[in-house]
Coordinates of C-alpha atoms in Angstrom, one line a residue:
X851 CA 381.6 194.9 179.3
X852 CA 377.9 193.4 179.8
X853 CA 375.6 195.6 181.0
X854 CA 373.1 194.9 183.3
X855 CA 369.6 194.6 183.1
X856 CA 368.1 197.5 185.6
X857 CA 365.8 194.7 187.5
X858 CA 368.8 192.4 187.8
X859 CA 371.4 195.6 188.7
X860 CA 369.2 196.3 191.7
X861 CA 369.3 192.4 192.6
X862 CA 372.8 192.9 192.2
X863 CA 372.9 196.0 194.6
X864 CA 370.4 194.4 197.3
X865 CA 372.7 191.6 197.3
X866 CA 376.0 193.3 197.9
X867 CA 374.3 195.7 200.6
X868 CA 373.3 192.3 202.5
X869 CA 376.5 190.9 201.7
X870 CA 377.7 194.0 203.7
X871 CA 375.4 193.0 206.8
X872 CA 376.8 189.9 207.2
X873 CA 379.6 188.7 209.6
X874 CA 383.0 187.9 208.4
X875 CA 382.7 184.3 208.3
X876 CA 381.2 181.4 210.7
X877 CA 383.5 181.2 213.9
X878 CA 383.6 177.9 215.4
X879 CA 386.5 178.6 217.7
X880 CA 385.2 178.9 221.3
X881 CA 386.6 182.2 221.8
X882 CA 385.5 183.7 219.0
X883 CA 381.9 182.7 219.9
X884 CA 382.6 184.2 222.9
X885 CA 384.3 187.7 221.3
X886 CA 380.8 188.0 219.3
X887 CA 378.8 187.4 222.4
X888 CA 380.4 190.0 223.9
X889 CA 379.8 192.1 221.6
X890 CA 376.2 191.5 220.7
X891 CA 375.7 192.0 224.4
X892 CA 377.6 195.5 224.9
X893 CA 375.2 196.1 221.9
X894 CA 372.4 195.4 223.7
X895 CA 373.2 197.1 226.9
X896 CA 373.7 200.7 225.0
X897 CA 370.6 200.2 222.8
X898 CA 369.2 199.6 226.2
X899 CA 370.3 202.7 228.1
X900 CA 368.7 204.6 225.0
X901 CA 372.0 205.6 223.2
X902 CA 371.2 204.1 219.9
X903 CA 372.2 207.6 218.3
X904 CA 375.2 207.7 220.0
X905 CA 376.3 204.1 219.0
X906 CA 379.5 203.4 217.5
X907 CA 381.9 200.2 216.9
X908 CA 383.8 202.1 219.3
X909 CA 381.9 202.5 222.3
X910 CA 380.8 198.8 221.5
X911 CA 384.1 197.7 222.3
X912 CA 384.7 199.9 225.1
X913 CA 381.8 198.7 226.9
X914 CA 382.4 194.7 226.0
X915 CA 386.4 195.7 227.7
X916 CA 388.1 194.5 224.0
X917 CA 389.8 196.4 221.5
X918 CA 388.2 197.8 218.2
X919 CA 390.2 195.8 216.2
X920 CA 388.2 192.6 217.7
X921 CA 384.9 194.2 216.6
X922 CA 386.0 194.7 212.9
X923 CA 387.2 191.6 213.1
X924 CA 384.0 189.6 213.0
X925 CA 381.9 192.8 212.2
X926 CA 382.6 194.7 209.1
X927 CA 380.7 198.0 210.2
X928 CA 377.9 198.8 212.9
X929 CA 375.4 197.7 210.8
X930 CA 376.4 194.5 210.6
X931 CA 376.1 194.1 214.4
X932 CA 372.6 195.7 214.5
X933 CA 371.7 192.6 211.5
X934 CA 373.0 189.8 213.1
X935 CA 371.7 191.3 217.1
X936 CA 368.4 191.9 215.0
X937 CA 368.6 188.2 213.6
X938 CA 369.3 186.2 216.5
X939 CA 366.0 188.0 218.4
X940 CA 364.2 187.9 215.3
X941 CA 364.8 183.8 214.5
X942 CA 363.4 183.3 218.4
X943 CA 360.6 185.1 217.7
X944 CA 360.0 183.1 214.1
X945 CA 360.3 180.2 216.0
X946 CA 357.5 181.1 219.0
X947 CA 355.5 182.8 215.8
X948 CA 355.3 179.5 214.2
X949 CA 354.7 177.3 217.0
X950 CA 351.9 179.4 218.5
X951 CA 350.3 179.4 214.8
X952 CA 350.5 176.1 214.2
X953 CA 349.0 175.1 218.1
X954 CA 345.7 173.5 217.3
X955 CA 345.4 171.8 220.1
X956 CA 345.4 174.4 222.7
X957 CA 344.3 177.5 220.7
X958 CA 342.4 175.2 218.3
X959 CA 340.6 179.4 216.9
X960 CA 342.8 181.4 214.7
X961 CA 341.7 184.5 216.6
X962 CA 343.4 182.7 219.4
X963 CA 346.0 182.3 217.6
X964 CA 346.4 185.7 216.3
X965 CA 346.1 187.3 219.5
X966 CA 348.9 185.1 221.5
X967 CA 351.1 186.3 218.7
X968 CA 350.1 190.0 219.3
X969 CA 350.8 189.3 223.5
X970 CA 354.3 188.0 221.9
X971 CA 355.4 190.6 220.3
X972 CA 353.8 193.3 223.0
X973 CA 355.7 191.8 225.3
X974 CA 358.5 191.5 224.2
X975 CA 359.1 195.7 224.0
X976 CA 358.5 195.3 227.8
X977 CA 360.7 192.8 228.4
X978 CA 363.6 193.3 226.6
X979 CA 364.6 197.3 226.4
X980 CA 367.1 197.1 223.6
X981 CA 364.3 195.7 221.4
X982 CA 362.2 199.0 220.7
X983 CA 365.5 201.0 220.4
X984 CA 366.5 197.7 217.5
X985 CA 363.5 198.4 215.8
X986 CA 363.2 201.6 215.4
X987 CA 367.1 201.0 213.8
X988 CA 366.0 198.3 211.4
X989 CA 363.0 200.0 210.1
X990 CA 364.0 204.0 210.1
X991 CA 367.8 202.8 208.3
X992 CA 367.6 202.0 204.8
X993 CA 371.1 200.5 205.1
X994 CA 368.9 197.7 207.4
X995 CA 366.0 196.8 205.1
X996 CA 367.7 193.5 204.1
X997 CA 367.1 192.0 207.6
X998 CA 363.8 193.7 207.9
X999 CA 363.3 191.9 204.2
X1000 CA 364.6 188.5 205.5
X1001 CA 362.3 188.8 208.5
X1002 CA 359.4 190.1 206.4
X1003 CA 360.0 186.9 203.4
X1004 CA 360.0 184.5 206.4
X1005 CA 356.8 184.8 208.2
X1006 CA 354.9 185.8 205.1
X1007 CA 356.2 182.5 203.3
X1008 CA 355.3 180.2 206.3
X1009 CA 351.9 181.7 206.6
X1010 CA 351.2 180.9 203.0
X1011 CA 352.5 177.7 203.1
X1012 CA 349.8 177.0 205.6
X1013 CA 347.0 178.7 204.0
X1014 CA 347.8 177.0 200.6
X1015 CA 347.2 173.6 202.4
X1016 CA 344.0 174.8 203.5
X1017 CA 344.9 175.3 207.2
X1018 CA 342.8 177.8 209.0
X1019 CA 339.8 177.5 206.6
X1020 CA 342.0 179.3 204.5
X1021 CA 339.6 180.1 201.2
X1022 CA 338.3 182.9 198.7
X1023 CA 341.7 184.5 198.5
X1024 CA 345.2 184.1 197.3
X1025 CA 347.3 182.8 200.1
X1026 CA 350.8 184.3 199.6
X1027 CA 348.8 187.9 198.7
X1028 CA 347.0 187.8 202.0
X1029 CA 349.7 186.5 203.7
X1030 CA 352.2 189.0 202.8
X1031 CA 349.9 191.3 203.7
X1032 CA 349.1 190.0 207.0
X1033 CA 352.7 190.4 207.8
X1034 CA 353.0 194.1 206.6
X1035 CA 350.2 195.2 208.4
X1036 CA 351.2 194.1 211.8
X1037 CA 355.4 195.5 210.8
X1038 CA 353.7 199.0 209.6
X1039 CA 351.9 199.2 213.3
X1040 CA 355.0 197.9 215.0
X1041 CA 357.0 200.1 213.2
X1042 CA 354.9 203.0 214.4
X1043 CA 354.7 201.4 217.8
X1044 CA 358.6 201.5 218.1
X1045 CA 359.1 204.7 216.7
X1046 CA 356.3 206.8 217.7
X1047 CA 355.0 205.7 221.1
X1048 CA 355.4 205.8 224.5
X1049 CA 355.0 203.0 227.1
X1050 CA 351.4 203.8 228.3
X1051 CA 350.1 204.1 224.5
X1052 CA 351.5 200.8 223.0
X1053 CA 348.8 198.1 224.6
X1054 CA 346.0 200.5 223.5
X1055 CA 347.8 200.0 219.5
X1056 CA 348.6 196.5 220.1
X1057 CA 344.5 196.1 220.9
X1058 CA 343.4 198.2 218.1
X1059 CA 346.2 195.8 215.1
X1060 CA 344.4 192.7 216.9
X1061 CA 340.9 194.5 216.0
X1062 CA 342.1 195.4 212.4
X1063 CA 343.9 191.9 211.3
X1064 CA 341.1 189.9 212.5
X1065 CA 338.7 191.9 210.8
X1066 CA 341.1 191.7 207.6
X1067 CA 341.6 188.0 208.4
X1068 CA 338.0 186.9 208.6
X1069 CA 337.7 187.7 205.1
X1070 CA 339.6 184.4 204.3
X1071 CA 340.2 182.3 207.5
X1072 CA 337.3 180.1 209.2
X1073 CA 337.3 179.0 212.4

């Protein structure tokens, strides 16, 4: 039997663990879009009413009114409903993350830029209340650092791209370094945000990572 190199084994092992995340399969059968709504939106509700701890496939399909059996059936264990409710809110925020970034027009400063992302984001713990109760799931659960990884990869990669084109009077600095760590900055603080705070405290921390990545950024970027 071929053994396998230790750097390649934990490939291996990250790779199966995501494989684990994943849905069974792409429905395409109205109902079963439907079945998966459901239950991405009984998900929702109970990581709204603050019973994250509590959570099980269970009381998932309890509160979407259909039998377990429907919930294994598209979801292999809990987890994989946290990834794919974390990766359907995370892919709309990409998407508003790269259009606000790449708004010249109407935010022609980067600062601008930086700091409608930061109102994003805020907002979006007080607009949505399953989202805070999400994160603090995706980023305290090692079983849940794949999506965080995915989520991570993606901003940090479309950042760089930018930067390497020169974008942003991007110069002096290695693009995918600074953007990577752009993009870890900002997840540490919203980790803590999600985890740690309280409602009254979070725009004060919000302020204070738009005081700290523009004072990182302006190291590199020019208006």
């Amino acid at each position: 039997m071929t053994s396998i190199p230790p750097s390649n084994r934990d490939k291996s092992a990250n790779s199966g663990a995501l494989k684990a995340l994943h849905q069974r399969g792409r429905p395409v059968q109205e109902r079963a879009q439907r079945r998966i709504s459901q239950i991405l939106q009984a998900t929702r509700e109970l990581l709204a009413e603050g019973s994250a701890s509590a959570l099980t496939t269970t009381s998932i399909a309890e509160r979407a009114n259909i039998p377990v059996s429907s919930v294994y059936r598209y979801f292999p264990n809990i987890y994989s409903i946290y990834h794919t409710l974390f990766k359907s809110i995370s892919d709309q925020q990409n998407e508003a993350i790269m259009q606000i970034v790449s708004d010249d027009s109407t935010r022609p400063s980067w600062r601008d830029r930086t700091r409608s992302v930061l109102t994003l984001m805020s907002t979006a713990f007080e607009n949505d209340p399953a989202y805070r109760p999400l994160l603090e799931l995706i980023w305290s659960r090692p079983e849940l650092s794949g999506p965080k990884e995915e989520f991570v990869g993606s901003i940090a990669a479309f950042l760089a791209a930018r930067w390497e084109a020169g974008e942003d009077g991007f110069r002096d600095g290695d693009p995918v370094i600074v953007a990577r760590l752009t993009v870890q900055i900002f997840i540490a603080v919203e980790a803590y945000i999600a985890v740690s705070l309280e409602a009254d405290k979070r725009a004060q921390y919000f302020e204070e990572l738009f005081v700290s990545l523009e004072s990182y950024l302006a190291n590199y970027l020019r208006d």
